[in-house]
CSV table of C-alpha atoms and ligand atoms in Angstrom, one decimal:
chain,number,residue,atom,x,y,z
Z,1,MET,CA,-0.2,-0.1,-0.3
Z,2,GLU,CA,1.5,3.6,-1.0
Z,3,LYS,CA,2.1,5.2,2.5
Z,4,ILE,CA,2.2,9.0,2.5
Z,5,LYS,CA,5.0,10.6,4.6
Z,6,VAL,CA,3.9,13.3,6.5
Z,7,GLY,CA,5.8,16.1,8.9
Z,8,VAL,CA,3.9,18.5,11.2
Z,9,ILE,CA,4.7,21.8,11.9
Z,10,GLY,CA,3.6,23.2,15.5
Z,11,ALA,CA,3.4,20.9,18.2
Z,12,GLY,CA,0.7,22.6,20.0
Z,13,LYS,CA,-2.9,21.6,21.1
Z,14,ILE,CA,-4.4,21.0,17.6
Z,15,ALA,CA,-1.2,18.9,16.7
Z,16,GLU,CA,-1.8,16.9,20.0
Z,17,ARG,CA,-5.8,16.8,19.5
Z,18,LEU,CA,-6.5,16.4,16.0
Z,19,HIS,CA,-3.9,16.0,13.7
Z,20,LEU,CA,-1.6,13.3,15.2
Z,21,PRO,CA,-4.3,10.9,16.5
Z,22,GLN,CA,-6.1,11.2,12.9
Z,23,TYR,CA,-2.9,10.7,10.9
Z,24,SER,CA,-2.2,7.8,13.2
Z,25,ALA,CA,-5.5,6.4,12.7
Z,26,CYS,CA,-4.8,6.0,9.0
Z,27,SER,CA,-2.8,3.0,7.6
Z,28,ASN,CA,-1.7,4.5,4.5
Z,29,VAL,CA,0.5,7.2,6.9
Z,30,SER,CA,3.8,7.8,8.2
Z,31,ILE,CA,4.3,10.5,10.3
Z,32,ILE,CA,8.0,10.9,9.8
Z,33,ALA,CA,8.8,14.4,11.2
Z,34,ILE,CA,7.7,17.1,13.9
Z,35,CYS,CA,8.9,20.4,14.0
Z,36,ASP,CA,8.1,23.2,16.9
Z,37,ILE,CA,10.6,26.2,17.9
Z,38,ILE,CA,10.1,24.9,21.3
Z,39,LYS,CA,11.9,21.4,21.1
Z,40,LYS,CA,10.7,20.1,24.1
Z,41,LYS,CA,6.9,20.2,22.9
Z,42,ALA,CA,8.4,18.6,19.9
Z,43,GLU,CA,10.1,15.9,21.9
Z,44,LYS,CA,7.0,15.3,23.6
Z,45,LEU,CA,4.6,14.5,20.9
Z,46,ALA,CA,7.4,12.5,19.0
Z,47,LYS,CA,7.6,10.6,21.9
Z,48,GLN,CA,4.0,9.9,22.0
Z,49,TYR,CA,3.4,9.0,18.6
Z,50,LYS,CA,6.7,7.3,17.7
Z,51,ILE,CA,7.6,10.1,15.4
Z,52,PRO,CA,11.6,9.6,14.2
Z,53,LYS,CA,12.8,12.8,13.4
Z,54,ILE,CA,12.2,16.1,15.4
Z,55,TYR,CA,13.3,19.7,14.0
Z,56,THR,CA,12.9,23.3,15.4
Z,57,ASP,CA,13.4,24.8,12.0
Z,58,TYR,CA,10.6,24.3,9.6
Z,59,LYS,CA,12.6,24.9,6.6
Z,60,LYS,CA,15.0,22.6,7.4
Z,61,MET,CA,12.4,19.7,8.2
Z,62,ILE,CA,10.9,20.5,4.6
Z,63,LYS,CA,14.0,20.4,3.1
Z,64,GLU,CA,15.7,17.5,4.8
Z,65,ALA,CA,13.2,15.3,6.1
Z,66,ASP,CA,11.9,12.9,3.3
Z,67,ILE,CA,8.2,13.9,3.7
Z,68,ASP,CA,5.6,14.3,0.5
Z,69,ALA,CA,2.9,16.3,2.7
Z,70,VAL,CA,2.8,18.9,5.6
Z,71,SER,CA,0.2,19.6,8.2
Z,72,ILE,CA,0.7,23.2,9.1
Z,73,CYS,CA,-0.6,23.8,12.7
Z,74,THR,CA,1.1,27.1,14.1
Z,75,PRO,CA,-0.1,30.6,14.8
Z,76,ASN,CA,-2.1,31.9,12.1
Z,77,TYR,CA,0.3,34.5,11.1
Z,78,LEU,CA,2.7,31.8,9.9
Z,79,HIS,CA,0.2,30.0,7.5
Z,80,SER,CA,0.8,31.8,4.6
Z,81,PRO,CA,4.6,31.8,4.8
Z,82,MET,CA,4.9,28.3,5.8
Z,83,THR,CA,2.5,27.3,3.2
Z,84,ILE,CA,4.5,29.2,0.4
Z,85,PHE,CA,7.7,27.6,1.5
Z,86,ALA,CA,6.2,24.0,1.3
Z,87,ALA,CA,4.5,24.7,-1.7
Z,88,LYS,CA,7.7,25.5,-3.4
Z,89,ASN,CA,9.5,22.6,-2.3
Z,90,LYS,CA,6.8,20.3,-3.7
Z,91,LYS,CA,4.9,19.3,-0.3
Z,92,HIS,CA,1.1,19.1,0.0
Z,93,ILE,CA,-0.3,21.2,2.2
Z,94,LEU,CA,-3.1,21.0,5.4
Z,95,VAL,CA,-3.0,24.4,6.7
Z,96,GLU,CA,-5.0,25.1,10.2
Z,97,LYS,CA,-7.9,27.5,10.0
Z,98,PRO,CA,-8.0,30.6,9.3
Z,99,MET,CA,-6.2,29.8,6.0
Z,100,ALA,CA,-4.4,33.4,6.4
Z,101,LEU,CA,-4.9,36.9,7.7
Z,102,SER,CA,-5.2,38.7,4.4
Z,103,ILE,CA,-6.7,38.0,0.5
Z,104,LYS,CA,-3.4,38.7,-0.9
Z,105,GLU,CA,-1.6,35.9,1.5
Z,106,MET,CA,-4.2,33.3,0.3
Z,107,LYS,CA,-4.1,34.2,-3.3
Z,108,ASP,CA,-0.2,34.1,-3.3
Z,109,MET,CA,-1.0,30.6,-1.4
Z,110,ILE,CA,-3.1,29.3,-3.8
Z,111,LYS,CA,-0.8,30.5,-6.7
Z,112,GLU,CA,2.0,28.9,-5.4
Z,113,CYS,CA,0.3,25.6,-4.5
Z,114,LYS,CA,-1.4,25.6,-8.3
Z,115,ASN,CA,2.3,26.2,-9.6
Z,116,ASN,CA,4.0,23.6,-8.0
Z,117,ASN,CA,1.1,21.3,-8.6
Z,118,VAL,CA,0.3,20.1,-4.9
Z,119,ILE,CA,-2.5,19.9,-3.1
Z,120,LEU,CA,-3.7,22.8,-0.8
Z,121,MET,CA,-6.4,22.1,1.9
Z,122,VAL,CA,-7.5,24.3,4.5
Z,123,GLU,CA,-8.7,22.4,7.9
Z,124,GLN,CA,-12.3,23.8,8.2
Z,125,THR,CA,-13.4,21.1,10.5
Z,126,GLN,CA,-17.1,21.5,10.8
Z,127,ARG,CA,-17.3,20.1,7.0
Z,128,PHE,CA,-16.2,16.6,8.3
Z,129,ASP,CA,-19.0,16.6,11.0
Z,130,PRO,CA,-21.5,13.6,10.1
Z,131,ALA,CA,-24.5,15.8,11.1
Z,132,HIS,CA,-23.3,18.7,9.1
Z,133,GLU,CA,-22.9,16.5,6.2
Z,134,ILE,CA,-26.2,15.3,6.8
Z,135,LEU,CA,-27.9,18.7,6.9
Z,136,LYS,CA,-26.1,19.6,3.5
Z,137,GLU,CA,-27.7,16.5,2.0
Z,138,ILE,CA,-31.0,17.3,3.4
Z,139,VAL,CA,-30.8,20.9,1.5
Z,140,ASP,CA,-29.5,19.4,-1.5
Z,141,SER,CA,-32.3,16.5,-1.7
Z,142,GLY,CA,-34.8,19.5,-2.1
Z,143,ILE,CA,-37.1,18.4,0.8
Z,144,LEU,CA,-37.0,21.9,2.2
Z,145,GLY,CA,-38.2,23.5,-0.9
Z,146,LYS,CA,-36.4,26.6,-2.0
Z,147,ILE,CA,-34.0,27.7,0.8
Z,148,ALA,CA,-34.8,31.7,2.1
Z,149,THR,CA,-32.8,31.9,5.1
Z,150,ILE,CA,-29.9,30.2,7.0
Z,151,ARG,CA,-28.7,30.9,10.5
Z,152,GLY,CA,-25.7,29.8,12.7
Z,153,LYS,CA,-24.1,30.0,15.8
Z,154,LEU,CA,-20.6,28.7,17.3
Z,155,GLY,CA,-19.5,29.3,20.6
Z,156,HIS,CA,-17.2,28.5,23.6
Z,157,SER,CA,-15.4,29.8,26.7
Z,158,GLY,CA,-12.3,31.1,24.6
Z,159,PRO,CA,-8.9,29.9,23.6
Z,160,GLU,CA,-7.6,30.2,27.4
Z,161,PHE,CA,-9.2,27.1,28.1
Z,162,TRP,CA,-8.4,25.1,25.1
Z,163,SER,CA,-4.7,26.0,25.5
Z,164,ASP,CA,-3.3,27.6,28.8
Z,165,ASP,CA,-0.1,28.4,26.5
Z,166,SER,CA,-0.9,30.3,23.7
Z,167,PRO,CA,-1.2,33.9,24.4
Z,168,TRP,CA,-0.6,34.4,20.4
Z,169,PHE,CA,-4.5,33.9,20.1
Z,170,PHE,CA,-5.2,37.6,21.9
Z,171,ASP,CA,-2.5,39.6,19.6
Z,172,LYS,CA,-3.9,41.0,16.4
Z,173,LYS,CA,-0.8,40.7,14.6
Z,174,LYS,CA,-0.2,37.1,15.0
Z,175,SER,CA,-4.4,36.1,15.3
Z,176,GLY,CA,-5.5,38.7,12.9
Z,177,GLY,CA,-8.4,39.2,15.1
Z,178,GLY,CA,-10.1,37.8,17.8
Z,179,VAL,CA,-13.2,35.5,18.0
Z,180,SER,CA,-14.3,36.5,14.5
Z,181,VAL,CA,-11.3,34.7,13.1
Z,182,ASP,CA,-11.0,32.2,15.4
Z,183,VAL,CA,-14.8,31.0,15.8
Z,184,GLY,CA,-16.7,32.9,13.2
Z,185,ILE,CA,-14.5,31.3,10.5
Z,186,HIS,CA,-15.8,28.2,11.5
Z,187,ILE,CA,-19.8,28.9,11.4
Z,188,LEU,CA,-19.4,31.2,8.3
Z,189,ASP,CA,-17.4,28.2,6.5
Z,190,LEU,CA,-20.1,25.8,7.9
Z,191,ILE,CA,-23.0,28.0,6.7
Z,192,ARG,CA,-21.5,28.2,3.0
Z,193,PHE,CA,-21.0,24.2,3.1
Z,194,VAL,CA,-24.5,23.6,4.0
Z,195,LEU,CA,-25.3,26.0,0.9
Z,196,ASN,CA,-23.2,24.3,-1.4
Z,197,ASP,CA,-20.3,27.0,-1.5
Z,198,LYS,CA,-22.9,29.4,-2.5
Z,199,GLU,CA,-21.3,32.9,-3.0
Z,200,ILE,CA,-22.0,35.6,-0.5
Z,201,GLU,CA,-22.2,39.1,-2.0
Z,202,SER,CA,-22.0,41.4,0.9
Z,203,VAL,CA,-22.1,41.5,5.1
Z,204,CYS,CA,-23.0,43.4,7.7
Z,205,ALA,CA,-21.6,42.8,11.2
Z,206,LYS,CA,-21.2,44.3,14.9
Z,207,THR,CA,-18.6,43.4,17.2
Z,208,ALA,CA,-17.9,43.6,21.0
Z,209,ASN,CA,-15.8,42.7,23.8
Z,210,LEU,CA,-18.5,41.5,26.6
Z,211,ILE,CA,-17.2,39.4,28.9
Z,212,LYS,CA,-13.2,39.3,28.2
Z,213,LYS,CA,-12.1,42.5,29.4
Z,214,LYS,CA,-8.4,42.0,30.1
Z,215,ILE,CA,-7.9,41.6,25.9
Z,216,LYS,CA,-7.9,44.0,23.3
Z,217,LEU,CA,-10.0,42.1,20.7
Z,218,GLU,CA,-13.7,41.2,19.9
Z,219,ASP,CA,-15.2,38.0,22.2
Z,220,THR,CA,-18.3,38.4,20.0
Z,221,ILE,CA,-19.4,38.9,16.4
Z,222,ASN,CA,-23.2,38.9,15.0
Z,223,ALA,CA,-23.7,39.4,11.2
Z,224,VAL,CA,-26.1,39.3,8.6
Z,225,ILE,CA,-25.1,38.0,5.1
Z,226,LYS,CA,-26.6,38.6,1.9
Z,227,PHE,CA,-25.9,35.7,-0.6
Z,228,LYS,CA,-25.9,36.8,-4.7
Z,229,ASP,CA,-29.1,34.8,-5.2
Z,230,GLY,CA,-30.9,36.7,-2.4
Z,231,ILE,CA,-30.7,34.0,0.4
Z,232,LEU,CA,-30.5,35.8,3.8
Z,233,GLY,CA,-28.0,34.5,6.3
Z,234,SER,CA,-27.0,35.2,9.8
Z,235,PHE,CA,-24.1,34.1,12.1
Z,236,GLU,CA,-23.0,34.6,15.8
Z,237,ALA,CA,-19.6,33.5,17.2
Z,238,SER,CA,-18.7,33.8,20.8
Z,239,TRP,CA,-16.1,33.3,23.2
Z,240,SER,CA,-18.4,34.2,25.9
Z,241,THR,CA,-20.8,31.0,25.4
Z,242,SER,CA,-20.7,28.1,28.0
Z,243,PRO,CA,-20.9,25.3,27.4
Z,244,TYR,CA,-19.8,25.1,23.8
Z,245,GLU,CA,-22.3,25.0,21.2
Z,246,VAL,CA,-22.6,24.7,17.4
Z,247,ARG,CA,-26.3,25.4,15.7
Z,248,VAL,CA,-27.5,25.7,12.4
Z,249,GLU,CA,-30.9,26.1,11.3
Z,250,VAL,CA,-32.3,26.4,7.5
Z,251,CYS,CA,-35.3,27.6,6.5
Z,252,GLY,CA,-37.2,26.8,2.8
Z,253,SER,CA,-40.7,26.8,1.2
Z,254,HIS,CA,-41.5,23.4,2.4
Z,255,GLY,CA,-39.8,23.0,5.5
Z,256,LYS,CA,-36.9,23.6,8.2
Z,257,ALA,CA,-33.7,21.7,9.6
Z,258,ILE,CA,-31.9,22.4,12.7
Z,259,VAL,CA,-28.6,20.9,13.6
Z,260,GLN,CA,-27.6,21.4,17.1
Z,261,GLN,CA,-24.7,20.2,19.5
Z,262,ALA,CA,-23.5,21.3,22.7
Z,263,ASN,CA,-21.6,19.8,25.5
Z,264,ALA,CA,-24.7,19.7,27.3
Z,265,ASP,CA,-26.9,18.2,25.1
Z,266,PRO,CA,-26.4,15.5,22.7
Z,267,GLN,CA,-26.2,16.1,18.8
Z,268,ARG,CA,-29.5,16.6,17.3
Z,269,ILE,CA,-30.8,17.0,14.0
Z,270,ARG,CA,-34.7,18.0,13.6
Z,271,VAL,CA,-36.2,18.4,10.4
Z,272,TRP,CA,-39.9,19.4,9.4
Z,273,THR,CA,-41.8,19.5,6.3
Z,274,ILE,CA,-45.1,20.8,5.2
Z,275,ASP,CA,-47.5,21.2,2.2
Z,276,PRO,CA,-47.0,24.8,1.4
Z,277,LYS,CA,-50.7,25.0,0.6
Z,278,ASN,CA,-51.7,24.1,3.9
Z,279,PRO,CA,-48.8,24.4,6.2
Z,280,TYR,CA,-50.6,24.1,9.6
Z,281,ASN,CA,-52.0,21.0,9.4
Z,282,THR,CA,-49.5,19.1,7.4
Z,283,ILE,CA,-46.4,18.9,9.6
Z,284,LYS,CA,-44.4,16.0,9.0
Z,285,GLU,CA,-40.9,15.0,10.9
Z,286,HIS,CA,-38.5,13.6,9.5
Z,287,LYS,CA,-36.0,11.2,11.5
Z,288,TYR,CA,-32.2,10.9,10.5
Z,289,ASN,CA,-29.6,8.8,12.1
Z,290,ILE,CA,-26.2,10.7,13.1
Z,291,PRO,CA,-23.3,8.1,12.5
Z,292,GLU,CA,-20.7,7.8,15.4
Z,293,LYS,CA,-17.7,10.7,14.5
Z,294,SER,CA,-15.0,8.2,15.1
Z,295,LYS,CA,-16.3,5.7,12.0
Z,296,HIS,CA,-16.3,8.9,10.1
Z,297,MET,CA,-13.6,10.1,7.5
Z,298,SER,CA,-11.3,12.7,9.6
Z,299,PRO,CA,-10.3,15.7,7.9
Z,300,CYS,CA,-6.3,14.2,7.8
Z,301,ALA,CA,-7.8,11.1,6.4
Z,302,HIS,CA,-9.2,13.2,3.5
Z,303,PHE,CA,-6.1,15.0,3.2
Z,304,ILE,CA,-4.4,11.9,2.4
Z,305,ASN,CA,-7.3,10.3,-0.2
Z,306,CYS,CA,-7.0,13.7,-1.9
Z,307,ILE,CA,-3.2,13.2,-2.4
Z,308,ILE,CA,-3.5,9.6,-3.4
Z,309,LYS,CA,-6.6,10.1,-5.6
Z,310,LYS,CA,-5.2,13.0,-7.0
Z,311,GLN,CA,-8.5,14.7,-5.9
Z,312,LYS,CA,-9.8,18.1,-5.1
Z,313,SER,CA,-10.8,18.7,-1.4
Z,314,VAL,CA,-13.9,19.4,-0.1
Z,315,ILE,CA,-12.1,22.6,1.4
Z,316,ASP,CA,-9.5,23.9,-0.9
Z,317,GLY,CA,-7.6,26.7,-1.1
Z,318,GLU,CA,-10.2,28.7,-3.1
Z,319,GLN,CA,-13.0,27.8,-0.6
Z,320,GLY,CA,-10.6,28.5,2.3
Z,321,MET,CA,-9.9,32.0,1.0
Z,322,LYS,CA,-13.7,33.0,0.1
Z,323,SER,CA,-15.0,31.9,3.7
Z,324,MET,CA,-12.0,33.9,5.0
Z,325,ALA,CA,-13.0,36.8,3.0
Z,326,VAL,CA,-16.4,37.1,4.5
Z,327,ILE,CA,-15.1,37.3,7.7
Z,328,LEU,CA,-12.5,40.2,6.6
Z,329,ALA,CA,-15.6,42.0,5.2
Z,330,ALA,CA,-17.4,41.8,8.4
Z,331,LEU,CA,-14.3,42.9,10.4
Z,332,LYS,CA,-14.5,45.7,7.7
Z,333,SER,CA,-18.2,46.3,8.4
Z,334,ALA,CA,-17.8,46.1,12.1
Z,335,LYS,CA,-15.9,49.4,11.7
Z,336,THR,CA,-17.4,51.4,9.0
Z,337,GLY,CA,-21.0,50.2,10.2
Z,338,LYS,CA,-22.4,49.6,6.6
Z,339,PHE,CA,-22.7,46.5,4.6
Z,340,GLU,CA,-19.3,45.4,2.9
Z,341,LYS,CA,-19.0,43.8,-0.2
Z,342,VAL,CA,-17.2,40.7,0.0
Z,343,PHE,CA,-14.2,41.6,-2.6
Z,344,GLU,CA,-11.7,39.4,-3.2
Z,345,LYS,CA,-9.1,41.8,-2.8
Z,346,ASP,CA,-7.5,43.5,0.2
Z,347,GLY,CA,-9.0,47.1,1.9
T,401,LIG,N1,-9.3,23.3,13.4
T,401,LIG,C1,-9.8,23.4,14.6
T,401,LIG,O1,-11.1,23.3,15.1
T,401,LIG,C2,-8.8,24.3,15.4
T,401,LIG,C3,-8.8,24.6,16.6
T,401,LIG,C4,-8.0,25.1,17.4
T,401,LIG,C5,-6.9,25.9,16.9
T,401,LIG,N2,-6.8,25.3,15.5
T,401,LIG,C6,-5.7,26.3,14.7
T,401,LIG,O2,-4.5,25.9,14.8
T,401,LIG,C7,-3.4,26.5,14.8
T,401,LIG,C8,-2.8,26.4,16.0
T,401,LIG,O3,-3.5,26.4,17.3
T,401,LIG,P1,-3.3,25.5,18.6
T,401,LIG,O4,-4.2,25.9,19.5
T,401,LIG,O5,-2.4,24.7,17.9
T,401,LIG,O6,-2.2,26.8,19.4
T,401,LIG,P2,-0.6,26.2,19.9
T,401,LIG,O7,-0.2,27.7,20.7
T,401,LIG,O8,-1.3,25.1,21.1
T,401,LIG,O9,0.3,25.7,19.3
T,401,LIG,C9,1.1,26.4,18.0
T,401,LIG,C10,2.6,25.6,18.0
T,401,LIG,O10,3.1,26.5,17.1
T,401,LIG,C11,4.3,26.2,17.5
T,401,LIG,N3,5.3,27.5,16.8
T,401,LIG,C12,5.2,28.9,16.6
T,401,LIG,N4,6.1,29.3,15.9
T,401,LIG,C13,6.5,28.4,15.3
T,401,LIG,C14,7.5,28.2,14.3
T,401,LIG,N5,8.1,29.4,13.6
T,401,LIG,N6,7.9,27.1,13.9
T,401,LIG,C15,7.5,26.0,14.5
T,401,LIG,N7,6.6,25.9,15.1
T,401,LIG,C16,6.1,27.2,15.9
T,401,LIG,C17,4.8,26.8,18.8
T,401,LIG,O11,5.5,26.8,19.7
T,401,LIG,C18,3.1,25.9,19.6
T,401,LIG,O12,3.7,25.0,20.1
T,401,LIG,C19,-4.3,28.2,14.6
T,401,LIG,O13,-4.0,28.6,13.6
T,401,LIG,C20,-5.5,27.6,15.1
T,401,LIG,O14,-6.3,28.7,14.8
T,401,LIG,C21,-7.7,25.1,14.5
């Protein structure tokens, strides 16, 4: 069996909790190398996952270790330069969300990956949740009729409860922003996924710091989005929602669907349809079973499959950039107080 040789850059929380366990569960992957500027972090994970090579310089790892692909699990401001260096050296790339901090950076990443014929996938994990895939299938099936609105919320208690050792999340130069780029990108990308990556025309947002008074960034964002085909949507992301929760609700001419998961509540899909000629007396509930997450294809397994089968990822650089462009426009709107067009350029 062909084995893809992988190197991981950044031995922090997401590498530990997601990339390394997911690659380890793939029989077609060898984790060859791990890199962190803090050597003891790389050593700890290398020991745990029996990774033979340890580096503190990612360029050295990419040049010297015999690898086909990299996972980029570093603070957000490093995603673009690391992707570009890896692409120039012909490595396939799985980069963490948010893809990068500006449209220019994201365009350069896409261009470099195309020029070097390597896969660029963005780790938007919500797309791989089985409940979210079912929601997309429900919308695709047409049983909800013509879609009119979609709204989503994703919230948790904040990065300090995820990692107690990552102050970069609160440093705008390194993170690119507060909850909007950390959590807002997840819920917005999920909304786009459910609606088949429909183009969003403009966005109007309000941001606030409501709970985390010690930080200088927003801990809450609420936004209204206008799709090019007229659908209206809204999303909310917060670092002040405890316990953790993800919710999406889609309404159409023939019914509605709600997916909800929260630490305080089991994951649920609720779907009702009606006959639009007699909406009050024809309500029908539809039942769906959600497969276990552990039996479902993980983002890292999907990345490896794309490399082996030379396939496009469900969240490639183009789609990663389109989602982040909405977040950048939302942050601009929060300053101007107006609807902002989602342009594929900075400024
Ligand atoms: N997909 C998700 O659901 C999800 C969840 C959490 C975090 N993330 C993303 O993952 C990325 C990392 O987040 P995290 O929580 O693991 O942060 P973290 O702070 O725990 O880990 C980042 C690691 O990168 C290392 N690092 C910094 N500069 C480096 C360099 N030049 N070379 C090599 N290593 C370097 C740090 O020492 C640290 O160990 C971020 O982009 C974040 O947005 C994604």
